[in-house]
mmCIF file of C-alpha atoms in Angstrom:
data_model
loop_
_atom_site.group_PDB
_atom_site.id
_atom_site.type_symbol
_atom_site.label_atom_id
_atom_site.label_comp_id
_atom_site.label_asym_id
_atom_site.label_seq_id
_atom_site.Cartn_x
_atom_site.Cartn_y
_atom_site.Cartn_z
ATOM 1 C CA MET A 1 17.753 -30.895 -23.073
ATOM 2 C CA SER A 2 20.506 -32.225 -20.728
ATOM 3 C CA VAL A 3 24.260 -31.690 -20.724
ATOM 4 C CA ARG A 4 26.692 -33.965 -18.819
ATOM 5 C CA LEU A 5 29.591 -32.244 -17.137
ATOM 6 C CA THR A 6 32.917 -34.062 -17.507
ATOM 7 C CA SER A 7 34.191 -32.991 -14.008
ATOM 8 C CA VAL A 8 31.237 -34.464 -12.134
ATOM 9 C CA SER A 9 28.961 -37.401 -12.471
ATOM 10 C CA ARG A 10 25.596 -35.670 -12.180
ATOM 11 C CA VAL A 11 23.577 -34.595 -15.231
ATOM 12 C CA VAL A 12 22.811 -30.805 -15.317
ATOM 13 C CA THR A 13 19.543 -29.780 -16.896
ATOM 14 C CA THR A 14 19.529 -26.824 -19.274
ATOM 15 C CA LEU A 15 16.434 -24.588 -19.213
ATOM 16 C CA SER A 16 15.459 -22.156 -21.852
ATOM 17 C CA GLN A 17 14.821 -18.540 -21.002
ATOM 18 C CA SER A 18 11.037 -19.081 -21.358
ATOM 19 C CA GLN A 19 11.149 -22.165 -19.099
ATOM 20 C CA ALA A 20 13.048 -20.263 -16.425
ATOM 21 C CA ARG A 21 10.719 -17.349 -16.706
ATOM 22 C CA ARG A 22 7.567 -19.519 -16.281
ATOM 23 C CA ILE A 23 9.150 -21.328 -13.266
ATOM 24 C CA ALA A 24 9.975 -17.973 -11.705
ATOM 25 C CA LEU A 25 6.463 -16.598 -12.215
ATOM 26 C CA ALA A 26 4.826 -19.883 -10.892
ATOM 27 C CA ALA A 27 7.007 -19.666 -7.776
ATOM 28 C CA GLN A 28 5.827 -16.077 -7.207
ATOM 29 C CA GLY A 29 2.140 -17.054 -7.276
ATOM 30 C CA PHE A 30 1.104 -16.114 -10.879
ATOM 31 C CA LEU A 31 -0.426 -19.441 -11.517
ATOM 32 C CA ASP A 32 -2.858 -18.901 -8.691
ATOM 33 C CA LYS A 33 -6.275 -17.831 -9.932
ATOM 34 C CA PRO A 34 -7.523 -14.505 -8.393
ATOM 35 C CA HIS A 35 -10.373 -15.165 -6.048
ATOM 36 C CA GLU A 36 -13.583 -13.223 -6.420
ATOM 37 C CA ALA A 37 -13.376 -12.308 -2.684
ATOM 38 C CA PRO A 38 -9.790 -12.964 -1.391
ATOM 39 C CA THR A 39 -9.676 -14.153 2.221
ATOM 40 C CA MET A 40 -6.985 -14.372 4.902
ATOM 41 C CA ARG A 41 -6.299 -17.884 3.551
ATOM 42 C CA THR A 42 -5.628 -16.326 0.113
ATOM 43 C CA LEU A 43 -3.334 -13.742 1.675
ATOM 44 C CA ASN A 44 -1.360 -16.469 3.615
ATOM 45 C CA ARG A 45 -0.960 -18.483 0.433
ATOM 46 C CA THR A 46 0.302 -15.367 -1.500
ATOM 47 C CA VAL A 47 2.794 -14.396 1.189
ATOM 48 C CA GLU A 48 4.070 -18.009 1.222
ATOM 49 C CA ARG A 49 4.979 -17.419 -2.501
ATOM 50 C CA THR A 50 6.562 -13.881 -2.071
ATOM 51 C CA GLY A 51 8.143 -14.577 1.324
ATOM 52 C CA VAL A 52 8.184 -10.931 2.261
ATOM 53 C CA LEU A 53 6.416 -7.683 1.276
ATOM 54 C CA GLN A 54 8.723 -4.707 0.891
ATOM 55 C CA VAL A 55 7.513 -1.611 2.741
ATOM 56 C CA ASP A 56 8.070 1.870 1.287
ATOM 57 C CA SER A 57 6.601 5.288 2.066
ATOM 58 C CA VAL A 58 5.864 6.382 -1.527
ATOM 59 C CA ASN A 59 2.144 6.686 -1.888
ATOM 60 C CA VAL A 60 1.687 8.193 -5.340
ATOM 61 C CA LEU A 61 -0.380 5.188 -6.325
ATOM 62 C CA GLN A 62 -0.577 2.680 -3.438
ATOM 63 C CA ARG A 63 1.827 1.785 -0.598
ATOM 64 C CA ALA A 64 4.425 -0.751 -1.791
ATOM 65 C CA HIS A 65 3.410 -3.603 0.518
ATOM 66 C CA PHE A 66 -0.242 -3.628 -0.774
ATOM 67 C CA MET A 67 0.658 -3.939 -4.491
ATOM 68 C CA PRO A 68 2.279 -7.424 -4.813
ATOM 69 C CA LEU A 69 -0.793 -8.904 -3.062
ATOM 70 C CA TYR A 70 -3.126 -7.143 -5.581
ATOM 71 C CA SER A 71 -0.903 -8.201 -8.487
ATOM 72 C CA ARG A 72 -1.418 -11.874 -7.526
ATOM 73 C CA MET A 73 -4.774 -11.950 -5.679
ATOM 74 C CA GLY A 74 -6.705 -9.313 -7.676
ATOM 75 C CA ALA A 75 -8.865 -6.683 -5.907
ATOM 76 C CA TYR A 76 -8.823 -7.446 -2.180
ATOM 77 C CA ASP A 77 -9.770 -5.656 1.020
ATOM 78 C CA VAL A 78 -6.642 -4.016 2.354
ATOM 79 C CA ASP A 79 -7.916 -4.647 5.890
ATOM 80 C CA LEU A 80 -6.720 -8.218 5.431
ATOM 81 C CA LEU A 81 -3.106 -7.035 5.455
ATOM 82 C CA ALA A 82 -3.838 -4.729 8.359
ATOM 83 C CA ARG A 83 -5.242 -7.704 10.334
ATOM 84 C CA ALA A 84 -2.251 -9.942 9.364
ATOM 85 C CA SER A 85 0.358 -7.349 10.397
ATOM 86 C CA ALA A 86 -1.271 -5.757 13.456
ATOM 87 C CA GLY A 87 -4.139 -7.940 14.678
ATOM 88 C CA LYS A 88 -4.175 -11.148 16.665
ATOM 89 C CA PRO A 89 -2.946 -13.678 15.925
ATOM 90 C CA ARG A 90 -0.192 -11.674 14.304
ATOM 91 C CA ARG A 91 1.012 -13.324 11.110
ATOM 92 C CA LEU A 92 3.417 -10.629 9.802
ATOM 93 C CA VAL A 93 5.962 -8.261 11.398
ATOM 94 C CA GLU A 94 8.200 -5.633 9.969
ATOM 95 C CA TYR A 95 11.966 -6.139 9.966
ATOM 96 C CA TRP A 96 14.943 -5.604 7.715
ATOM 97 C CA ALA A 97 14.305 -8.837 5.834
ATOM 98 C CA HIS A 98 14.827 -7.674 2.256
ATOM 99 C CA VAL A 99 14.979 -4.043 3.040
ATOM 100 C CA GLN A 100 12.245 -2.755 5.285
ATOM 101 C CA ALA A 101 9.689 -5.470 4.861
ATOM 102 C CA LEU A 102 6.820 -7.402 6.286
ATOM 103 C CA MET A 103 7.912 -10.916 7.015
ATOM 104 C CA PRO A 104 6.208 -13.961 8.589
ATOM 105 C CA VAL A 105 6.586 -13.846 12.379
ATOM 106 C CA GLU A 106 8.324 -17.217 12.466
ATOM 107 C CA LEU A 107 11.371 -15.527 10.786
ATOM 108 C CA TRP A 108 12.001 -13.499 13.952
ATOM 109 C CA PRO A 109 14.278 -16.166 15.503
ATOM 110 C CA VAL A 110 16.099 -16.620 12.151
ATOM 111 C CA MET A 111 16.871 -12.943 12.169
ATOM 112 C CA ARG A 112 18.492 -12.920 15.559
ATOM 113 C CA HIS A 113 21.995 -13.291 14.183
ATOM 114 C CA ARG A 114 21.349 -10.289 12.011
ATOM 115 C CA MET A 115 20.153 -8.413 15.020
ATOM 116 C CA ALA A 116 23.262 -9.362 16.931
ATOM 117 C CA SER A 117 25.515 -8.275 14.146
ATOM 118 C CA TYR A 118 24.007 -4.849 14.052
ATOM 119 C CA ARG A 119 24.516 -4.516 17.806
ATOM 120 C CA THR A 120 28.243 -4.886 17.288
ATOM 121 C CA GLN A 121 28.251 -2.053 14.791
ATOM 122 C CA LYS A 122 26.201 0.435 16.716
ATOM 123 C CA HIS A 123 28.598 3.366 16.342
ATOM 124 C CA LYS A 124 29.368 2.644 12.691
ATOM 125 C CA TRP A 125 25.744 2.935 11.686
ATOM 126 C CA TRP A 126 24.033 5.130 14.273
ATOM 127 C CA GLY A 127 26.774 7.332 15.603
ATOM 128 C CA SER A 128 27.826 8.308 19.113
ATOM 129 C CA GLU A 129 24.762 10.443 19.680
ATOM 130 C CA VAL A 130 22.768 7.304 20.308
ATOM 131 C CA SER A 131 23.947 7.013 23.885
ATOM 132 C CA GLU A 132 23.281 4.335 26.419
ATOM 133 C CA ALA A 133 21.373 6.816 28.574
ATOM 134 C CA LEU A 134 19.054 7.746 25.726
ATOM 135 C CA ILE A 135 18.500 4.059 24.944
ATOM 136 C CA ALA A 136 17.688 3.264 28.589
ATOM 137 C CA ASN A 137 15.294 6.213 28.771
ATOM 138 C CA LEU A 138 13.486 5.197 25.587
ATOM 139 C CA MET A 139 13.126 1.622 26.662
ATOM 140 C CA ALA A 140 11.652 2.770 30.012
ATOM 141 C CA GLU A 141 9.277 5.105 28.247
ATOM 142 C CA ILE A 142 7.995 2.442 25.840
ATOM 143 C CA LYS A 143 7.631 -0.057 28.651
ATOM 144 C CA ASP A 144 5.432 2.418 30.499
ATOM 145 C CA ARG A 145 3.575 3.993 27.539
ATOM 146 C CA GLY A 146 3.094 1.022 25.274
ATOM 147 C CA ALA A 147 3.202 1.408 21.404
ATOM 148 C CA SER A 148 4.659 4.831 20.606
ATOM 149 C CA THR A 149 5.958 6.739 17.587
ATOM 150 C CA ALA A 150 9.178 8.644 17.472
ATOM 151 C CA ARG A 151 7.123 11.840 17.617
ATOM 152 C CA ASP A 152 5.494 10.610 20.874
ATOM 153 C CA LEU A 153 8.896 9.933 22.394
ATOM 154 C CA ASP A 154 10.974 12.687 20.994
ATOM 155 C CA ASP A 155 13.064 14.195 23.686
ATOM 156 C CA GLY A 156 13.081 17.588 22.052
ATOM 157 C CA LEU A 157 16.526 17.616 20.583
ATOM 158 C CA PRO A 158 16.808 20.174 17.760
ATOM 159 C CA ARG A 159 16.701 18.752 14.281
ATOM 160 C CA SER A 160 18.999 19.869 11.464
ATOM 161 C CA LYS A 161 17.191 21.563 8.654
ATOM 162 C CA GLU A 162 19.902 20.726 6.128
ATOM 163 C CA ASN A 163 19.393 18.013 3.535
ATOM 164 C CA TRP A 164 15.670 17.877 4.300
ATOM 165 C CA GLY A 165 14.272 14.470 4.697
ATOM 166 C CA TRP A 166 17.538 12.761 5.771
ATOM 167 C CA ASN A 167 18.334 14.096 9.244
ATOM 168 C CA TRP A 168 16.598 12.450 12.043
ATOM 169 C CA SER A 169 16.350 13.425 15.691
ATOM 170 C CA ALA A 170 18.595 11.426 18.168
ATOM 171 C CA THR A 171 15.382 9.754 19.363
ATOM 172 C CA ARG A 172 14.584 8.507 15.831
ATOM 173 C CA ARG A 173 18.074 7.241 15.417
ATOM 174 C CA ALA A 174 17.991 5.427 18.698
ATOM 175 C CA LEU A 175 14.660 3.865 17.877
ATOM 176 C CA ASP A 176 16.007 2.722 14.573
ATOM 177 C CA TYR A 177 18.930 1.067 16.360
ATOM 178 C CA LEU A 178 16.651 -0.653 18.916
ATOM 179 C CA TYR A 179 14.521 -1.931 16.106
ATOM 180 C CA MET A 180 17.485 -3.253 14.166
ATOM 181 C CA VAL A 181 18.883 -5.128 17.204
ATOM 182 C CA GLY A 182 15.451 -6.534 18.171
ATOM 183 C CA GLU A 183 15.022 -4.656 21.475
ATOM 184 C CA VAL A 184 11.820 -3.170 20.189
ATOM 185 C CA ALA A 185 9.457 -4.345 17.401
ATOM 186 C CA ILE A 186 7.136 -2.528 15.094
ATOM 187 C CA ALA A 187 3.595 -2.755 16.459
ATOM 188 C CA GLY A 188 2.058 -0.980 13.429
ATOM 189 C CA ARG A 189 1.885 2.408 11.561
ATOM 190 C CA ASN A 190 -0.471 5.276 11.999
ATOM 191 C CA SER A 191 -2.377 7.155 9.200
ATOM 192 C CA GLN A 192 0.710 9.337 8.573
ATOM 193 C CA PHE A 193 2.750 6.078 8.057
ATOM 194 C CA GLU A 194 4.702 6.709 11.197
ATOM 195 C CA ILE A 195 6.048 3.625 12.950
ATOM 196 C CA SER A 196 4.784 2.627 16.400
ATOM 197 C CA TYR A 197 7.393 0.843 18.424
ATOM 198 C CA ASP A 198 6.692 -1.528 21.359
ATOM 199 C CA LEU A 199 8.402 -4.270 23.359
ATOM 200 C CA PRO A 200 8.617 -7.527 21.376
ATOM 201 C CA GLU A 201 6.624 -9.409 23.945
ATOM 202 C CA ARG A 202 3.631 -7.046 23.240
ATOM 203 C CA VAL A 203 4.001 -7.508 19.498
ATOM 204 C CA LEU A 204 5.015 -11.039 18.675
ATOM 205 C CA PRO A 205 3.290 -14.283 19.590
ATOM 206 C CA PRO A 206 4.847 -15.887 22.844
ATOM 207 C CA GLU A 207 5.746 -19.072 20.939
ATOM 208 C CA VAL A 208 7.792 -17.073 18.444
ATOM 209 C CA LEU A 209 9.749 -15.298 21.207
ATOM 210 C CA ALA A 210 10.234 -18.675 22.993
ATOM 211 C CA ALA A 211 11.516 -20.388 19.860
ATOM 212 C CA PRO A 212 15.224 -21.329 20.062
ATOM 213 C CA THR A 213 17.719 -19.346 18.027
ATOM 214 C CA PRO A 214 19.081 -21.465 15.142
ATOM 215 C CA THR A 215 22.752 -21.672 14.479
ATOM 216 C CA LEU A 216 24.205 -19.138 12.061
ATOM 217 C CA ASP A 217 24.593 -21.905 9.480
ATOM 218 C CA GLU A 218 20.943 -23.021 10.072
ATOM 219 C CA ALA A 219 19.705 -19.439 9.768
ATOM 220 C CA ASN A 220 21.538 -18.856 6.478
ATOM 221 C CA ARG A 221 20.198 -22.134 5.149
ATOM 222 C CA GLU A 222 16.655 -21.203 6.012
ATOM 223 C CA LEU A 223 16.917 -17.881 4.255
ATOM 224 C CA VAL A 224 18.399 -19.394 1.136
ATOM 225 C CA ARG A 225 15.829 -22.163 1.210
ATOM 226 C CA ARG A 226 12.973 -19.613 1.420
ATOM 227 C CA ALA A 227 14.607 -17.476 -1.348
ATOM 228 C CA ALA A 228 14.816 -20.550 -3.561
ATOM 229 C CA ARG A 229 11.188 -21.392 -3.048
ATOM 230 C CA SER A 230 10.159 -17.840 -3.932
ATOM 231 C CA HIS A 231 12.436 -17.722 -6.985
ATOM 232 C CA GLY A 232 11.854 -21.224 -8.293
ATOM 233 C CA VAL A 233 15.042 -20.973 -10.139
ATOM 234 C CA ALA A 234 17.927 -18.565 -9.418
ATOM 235 C CA THR A 235 21.612 -17.881 -9.327
ATOM 236 C CA ALA A 236 23.590 -17.476 -6.135
ATOM 237 C CA ARG A 237 23.286 -13.687 -6.500
ATOM 238 C CA CYS A 238 19.545 -13.934 -6.794
ATOM 239 C CA LEU A 239 19.335 -16.122 -3.708
ATOM 240 C CA SER A 240 21.679 -13.826 -1.722
ATOM 241 C CA ASP A 241 19.738 -10.681 -2.695
ATOM 242 C CA TYR A 242 16.315 -11.914 -1.761
ATOM 243 C CA TYR A 243 16.907 -11.554 2.002
ATOM 244 C CA ARG A 244 19.800 -9.192 1.482
ATOM 245 C CA MET A 245 22.306 -11.544 2.817
ATOM 246 C CA ARG A 246 25.038 -9.753 0.934
ATOM 247 C CA LEU A 247 24.409 -6.717 2.989
ATOM 248 C CA GLN A 248 24.241 -8.702 6.283
ATOM 249 C CA PRO A 249 27.339 -7.986 8.455
ATOM 250 C CA GLY A 250 29.554 -11.047 8.551
ATOM 251 C CA ALA A 251 27.558 -12.992 5.902
ATOM 252 C CA GLY A 252 27.626 -12.124 2.245
ATOM 253 C CA ASN A 253 28.411 -14.443 -0.602
ATOM 254 C CA ARG A 254 30.338 -16.911 1.507
ATOM 255 C CA ALA A 255 27.257 -17.623 3.679
ATOM 256 C CA THR A 256 25.012 -17.941 0.622
ATOM 257 C CA GLN A 257 27.377 -20.420 -1.138
ATOM 258 C CA GLY A 258 27.710 -22.496 2.033
ATOM 259 C CA ALA A 259 23.925 -22.713 2.323
ATOM 260 C CA ILE A 260 23.530 -23.540 -1.332
ATOM 261 C CA GLN A 261 25.963 -26.423 -1.033
ATOM 262 C CA ASP A 262 24.237 -27.820 1.921
ATOM 263 C CA LEU A 263 20.897 -27.650 0.101
ATOM 264 C CA LEU A 264 22.431 -29.306 -2.904
ATOM 265 C CA ASP A 265 23.797 -32.116 -0.773
ATOM 266 C CA GLU A 266 20.340 -32.619 0.761
ATOM 267 C CA GLY A 267 18.696 -32.727 -2.665
ATOM 268 C CA GLU A 268 16.523 -29.599 -2.058
ATOM 269 C CA LEU A 269 18.274 -27.729 -4.837
ATOM 270 C CA GLU A 270 19.255 -29.026 -8.233
ATOM 271 C CA PRO A 271 22.035 -27.384 -10.358
ATOM 272 C CA VAL A 272 20.790 -26.187 -13.748
ATOM 273 C CA ARG A 273 21.888 -24.050 -16.613
ATOM 274 C CA ILE A 274 19.761 -21.404 -18.154
ATOM 275 C CA GLU A 275 20.336 -20.452 -21.767
ATOM 276 C CA GLY A 276 21.834 -17.002 -22.112
ATOM 277 C CA TRP A 277 22.960 -16.866 -18.491
ATOM 278 C CA ASN A 278 26.663 -16.984 -17.682
ATOM 279 C CA ARG A 279 26.331 -18.040 -14.003
ATOM 280 C CA PRO A 280 25.323 -21.375 -12.533
ATOM 281 C CA ALA A 281 21.709 -21.614 -11.456
ATOM 282 C CA TYR A 282 19.689 -23.727 -8.932
ATOM 283 C CA LEU A 283 16.239 -25.124 -9.200
ATOM 284 C CA HIS A 284 14.193 -25.815 -6.159
ATOM 285 C CA ARG A 285 12.853 -29.356 -6.008
ATOM 286 C CA ASP A 286 9.297 -28.203 -5.403
ATOM 287 C CA ALA A 287 9.301 -25.617 -8.285
ATOM 288 C CA ARG A 288 6.419 -26.027 -10.703
ATOM 289 C CA ARG A 289 7.332 -26.110 -14.379
ATOM 290 C CA PRO A 290 4.196 -24.927 -16.198
ATOM 291 C CA ARG A 291 3.899 -24.916 -19.945
ATOM 292 C CA LYS A 292 1.942 -21.668 -19.834
ATOM 293 C CA VAL A 293 1.446 -18.679 -17.551
ATOM 294 C CA GLY A 294 -1.714 -16.672 -18.179
ATOM 295 C CA ALA A 295 -0.919 -13.614 -16.005
ATOM 296 C CA ARG A 296 -2.185 -10.058 -16.461
ATOM 297 C CA SER A 297 -0.821 -7.794 -13.819
ATOM 298 C CA LEU A 298 0.734 -4.455 -13.170
ATOM 299 C CA LEU A 299 3.858 -4.838 -11.017
ATOM 300 C CA SER A 300 4.882 -2.414 -8.361
ATOM 301 C CA PRO A 301 8.488 -1.110 -8.672
ATOM 302 C CA PHE A 302 8.980 -2.956 -5.338
ATOM 303 C CA ASP A 303 7.660 -6.294 -6.523
ATOM 304 C CA PRO A 304 9.936 -9.284 -5.939
ATOM 305 C CA VAL A 305 9.674 -10.094 -9.708
ATOM 306 C CA VAL A 306 11.702 -6.888 -10.418
ATOM 307 C CA TRP A 307 13.719 -6.413 -7.198
ATOM 308 C CA LEU A 308 16.953 -7.494 -8.724
ATOM 309 C CA ARG A 309 17.222 -5.600 -12.016
ATOM 310 C CA GLU A 310 19.974 -7.924 -13.450
ATOM 311 C CA ARG A 311 17.579 -10.945 -12.987
ATOM 312 C CA THR A 312 14.716 -9.050 -14.560
ATOM 313 C CA GLU A 313 16.802 -8.320 -17.632
ATOM 314 C CA LYS A 314 17.882 -11.927 -17.972
ATOM 315 C CA LEU A 315 14.471 -13.386 -17.549
ATOM 316 C CA PHE A 316 12.308 -10.851 -19.409
ATOM 317 C CA ASP A 317 14.683 -8.910 -21.667
ATOM 318 C CA PHE A 318 13.296 -5.954 -19.797
ATOM 319 C CA HIS A 319 15.575 -3.070 -18.717
ATOM 320 C CA TYR A 320 14.005 -1.318 -15.709
ATOM 321 C CA ARG A 321 15.085 1.360 -13.390
ATOM 322 C CA ILE A 322 12.924 3.272 -10.893
ATOM 323 C CA GLU A 323 13.090 6.951 -11.603
ATOM 324 C CA ILE A 324 11.603 8.356 -8.365
ATOM 325 C CA TYR A 325 15.040 9.782 -7.374
ATOM 326 C CA THR A 326 15.859 11.068 -10.857
ATOM 327 C CA PRO A 327 15.300 14.752 -11.599
ATOM 328 C CA ALA A 328 12.214 15.191 -13.702
ATOM 329 C CA PRO A 329 13.975 16.437 -16.907
ATOM 330 C CA LYS A 330 16.189 13.342 -16.881
ATOM 331 C CA ARG A 331 13.504 10.707 -16.484
ATOM 332 C CA GLN A 332 13.024 8.459 -19.493
ATOM 333 C CA PHE A 333 9.648 6.861 -18.652
ATOM 334 C CA GLY A 334 8.282 8.682 -15.645
ATOM 335 C CA TYR A 335 8.116 9.012 -11.809
ATOM 336 C CA TYR A 336 6.228 5.838 -10.686
ATOM 337 C CA VAL A 337 6.436 3.356 -13.518
ATOM 338 C CA LEU A 338 4.910 -0.042 -13.275
ATOM 339 C CA PRO A 339 5.870 -2.994 -15.594
ATOM 340 C CA PHE A 340 2.895 -4.685 -17.257
ATOM 341 C CA LEU A 341 3.016 -8.448 -17.134
ATOM 342 C CA LEU A 342 0.976 -10.205 -19.753
ATOM 343 C CA GLY A 343 1.168 -13.994 -20.108
ATOM 344 C CA GLU A 344 4.733 -14.792 -19.273
ATOM 345 C CA GLU A 345 6.307 -11.623 -20.644
ATOM 346 C CA ILE A 346 6.604 -8.027 -19.476
ATOM 347 C CA VAL A 347 5.138 -6.213 -22.573
ATOM 348 C CA GLY A 348 4.837 -2.628 -21.419
ATOM 349 C CA ARG A 349 5.288 0.016 -18.685
ATOM 350 C CA VAL A 350 2.896 2.669 -17.310
ATOM 351 C CA ASP A 351 3.544 5.807 -15.237
ATOM 352 C CA LEU A 352 0.633 5.929 -12.873
ATOM 353 C CA LYS A 353 -0.774 8.317 -10.260
ATOM 354 C CA ALA A 354 -3.834 8.023 -8.055
ATOM 355 C CA ASP A 355 -5.211 11.582 -7.887
ATOM 356 C CA ARG A 356 -7.294 11.093 -4.725
ATOM 357 C CA GLN A 357 -8.553 14.641 -4.627
ATOM 358 C CA SER A 358 -10.354 14.295 -7.993
ATOM 359 C CA GLY A 359 -10.959 10.532 -7.752
ATOM 360 C CA ARG A 360 -8.994 9.743 -10.922
ATOM 361 C CA LEU A 361 -6.405 7.178 -11.861
ATOM 362 C CA VAL A 362 -4.111 9.076 -14.139
ATOM 363 C CA VAL A 363 -1.954 7.434 -16.767
ATOM 364 C CA LYS A 364 0.905 9.970 -17.032
ATOM 365 C CA ALA A 365 2.604 7.864 -19.786
ATOM 366 C CA ALA A 366 2.388 4.370 -21.369
ATOM 367 C CA TYR A 367 4.965 2.508 -23.484
ATOM 368 C CA THR A 368 5.124 -0.916 -25.212
ATOM 369 C CA GLU A 369 8.091 -3.174 -25.354
ATOM 370 C CA PRO A 370 9.443 -4.312 -28.731
ATOM 371 C CA HIS A 371 7.877 -7.743 -28.402
ATOM 372 C CA ALA A 372 4.421 -6.637 -27.201
ATOM 373 C CA PRO A 373 1.521 -8.448 -28.832
ATOM 374 C CA LEU A 374 -1.320 -6.670 -30.632
ATOM 375 C CA GLU A 375 -3.706 -7.119 -27.697
ATOM 376 C CA THR A 376 -1.512 -5.264 -25.332
ATOM 377 C CA ALA A 377 -3.503 -2.009 -25.342
ATOM 378 C CA GLU A 378 -6.821 -3.862 -24.843
ATOM 379 C CA GLU A 379 -5.477 -6.055 -22.000
ATOM 380 C CA LEU A 380 -3.763 -3.077 -20.285
ATOM 381 C CA SER A 381 -6.927 -1.010 -20.569
ATOM 382 C CA ALA A 382 -8.859 -3.769 -18.823
ATOM 383 C CA GLU A 383 -6.191 -4.005 -16.077
ATOM 384 C CA LEU A 384 -6.281 -0.249 -15.561
ATOM 385 C CA VAL A 385 -10.093 -0.296 -15.068
ATOM 386 C CA ARG A 386 -9.668 -3.073 -12.521
ATOM 387 C CA LEU A 387 -6.912 -1.264 -10.748
ATOM 388 C CA ALA A 388 -8.913 1.932 -10.642
ATOM 389 C CA GLY A 389 -11.872 0.095 -9.058
ATOM 390 C CA TRP A 390 -9.613 -1.428 -6.414
ATOM 391 C CA LEU A 391 -8.116 1.975 -5.556
ATOM 392 C CA GLY A 392 -11.616 3.582 -5.293
ATOM 393 C CA MET A 393 -10.981 5.869 -8.279
ATOM 394 C CA ASP A 394 -14.129 6.961 -10.159
ATOM 395 C CA SER A 395 -12.519 7.716 -13.548
ATOM 396 C CA LEU A 396 -9.398 6.971 -15.609
ATOM 397 C CA THR A 397 -7.428 9.724 -17.453
ATOM 398 C CA VAL A 398 -4.803 8.966 -20.025
ATOM 399 C CA GLU A 399 -2.257 11.693 -20.809
ATOM 400 C CA PRO A 400 -0.717 11.718 -24.367
ATOM 401 C CA ARG A 401 2.786 10.499 -23.529
ATOM 402 C CA GLY A 402 4.266 7.273 -24.903
ATOM 403 C CA ASP A 403 3.530 5.119 -27.919
ATOM 404 C CA LEU A 404 0.875 3.114 -26.049
ATOM 405 C CA ALA A 405 -1.076 6.100 -24.799
ATOM 406 C CA PRO A 406 -3.078 6.864 -27.982
ATOM 407 C CA LEU A 407 -4.353 3.316 -28.047
ATOM 408 C CA LEU A 408 -5.456 3.528 -24.436
ATOM 409 C CA ARG A 409 -7.132 6.842 -25.024
ATOM 410 C CA SER A 410 -9.244 5.385 -27.811
#
């Protein structure tokens, strides 16, 4: 279906919600068949789809950056990601690309404007306790020691015990500043998930460090281009959120809109309308338009498909909020709830926990969506068995909470 706008000469295509949903899932890699034994090539292909992998410390099931790969690739050896993000040649590096995220190393030069903008706001974000003397001492220590954690480098300043979990030592704050402005890079993480910091020249490939810095407009255009490829079809808000341009000092919606217009002029983006959406949308010229998506995956709360809750509701008619930070009595569905994607629709949600001490994958609760098909329980059961195997869990336990739980228990 096409609609001709009277104010301009171009024809604007109208997509149904289902068409937009399938385009979005295809762009995210859900048309790619899971390999029996995923390789580094499989991982590279998957990261090309997602663009970045959000990093989060919550480990009730599996760390956030491992899950989107599993959702698209199937059961894989997590050492692949360790090699890509810490080995040589290094393919991925952590930076504030969405939020804390693993991104392809070639994005480092694109992020230099973001790094420079944080440098100008040092006192606003990190406070006066991050002194130039402390910074100089930390840089000298890292240069001498090599990759080091904040614990390794801590100068012994007393920590506040108030508001546990949110007060860092001056050393930790200074390292966070140095990381955000690009003076240090993340070399990896230890078994306690603590960050190891090192000089960029000891972390990143030399050709990445030697690459010229694009202009600010070029950098914004590259981020919007990548967001458009990963989304397939998206509004300006979707594109701005993917690399958190709206939170980038000095950028925001103005930078996104300018980049969108450039990409429209170049023919890389096409304006479209999506039924039920009240904002203009943009289709990437390379986006696939499948007639069917045969996915069956559990999605992490930090999966790009559900990052922007407004987009998730528009595409899937699925209202989703993570309840980790909600007091237990006020939670509606559970602590660590994963949406269940079946075909092109999100048909249920499951609160999961990997009980590593007992070797059990525990289904704390399971719920269907109103449009869930009859085979939902059977398909979810199969997916839970597959997930348990990947996590190394010996058994599966289903607790009696939620309308889907009795069907899983049987």
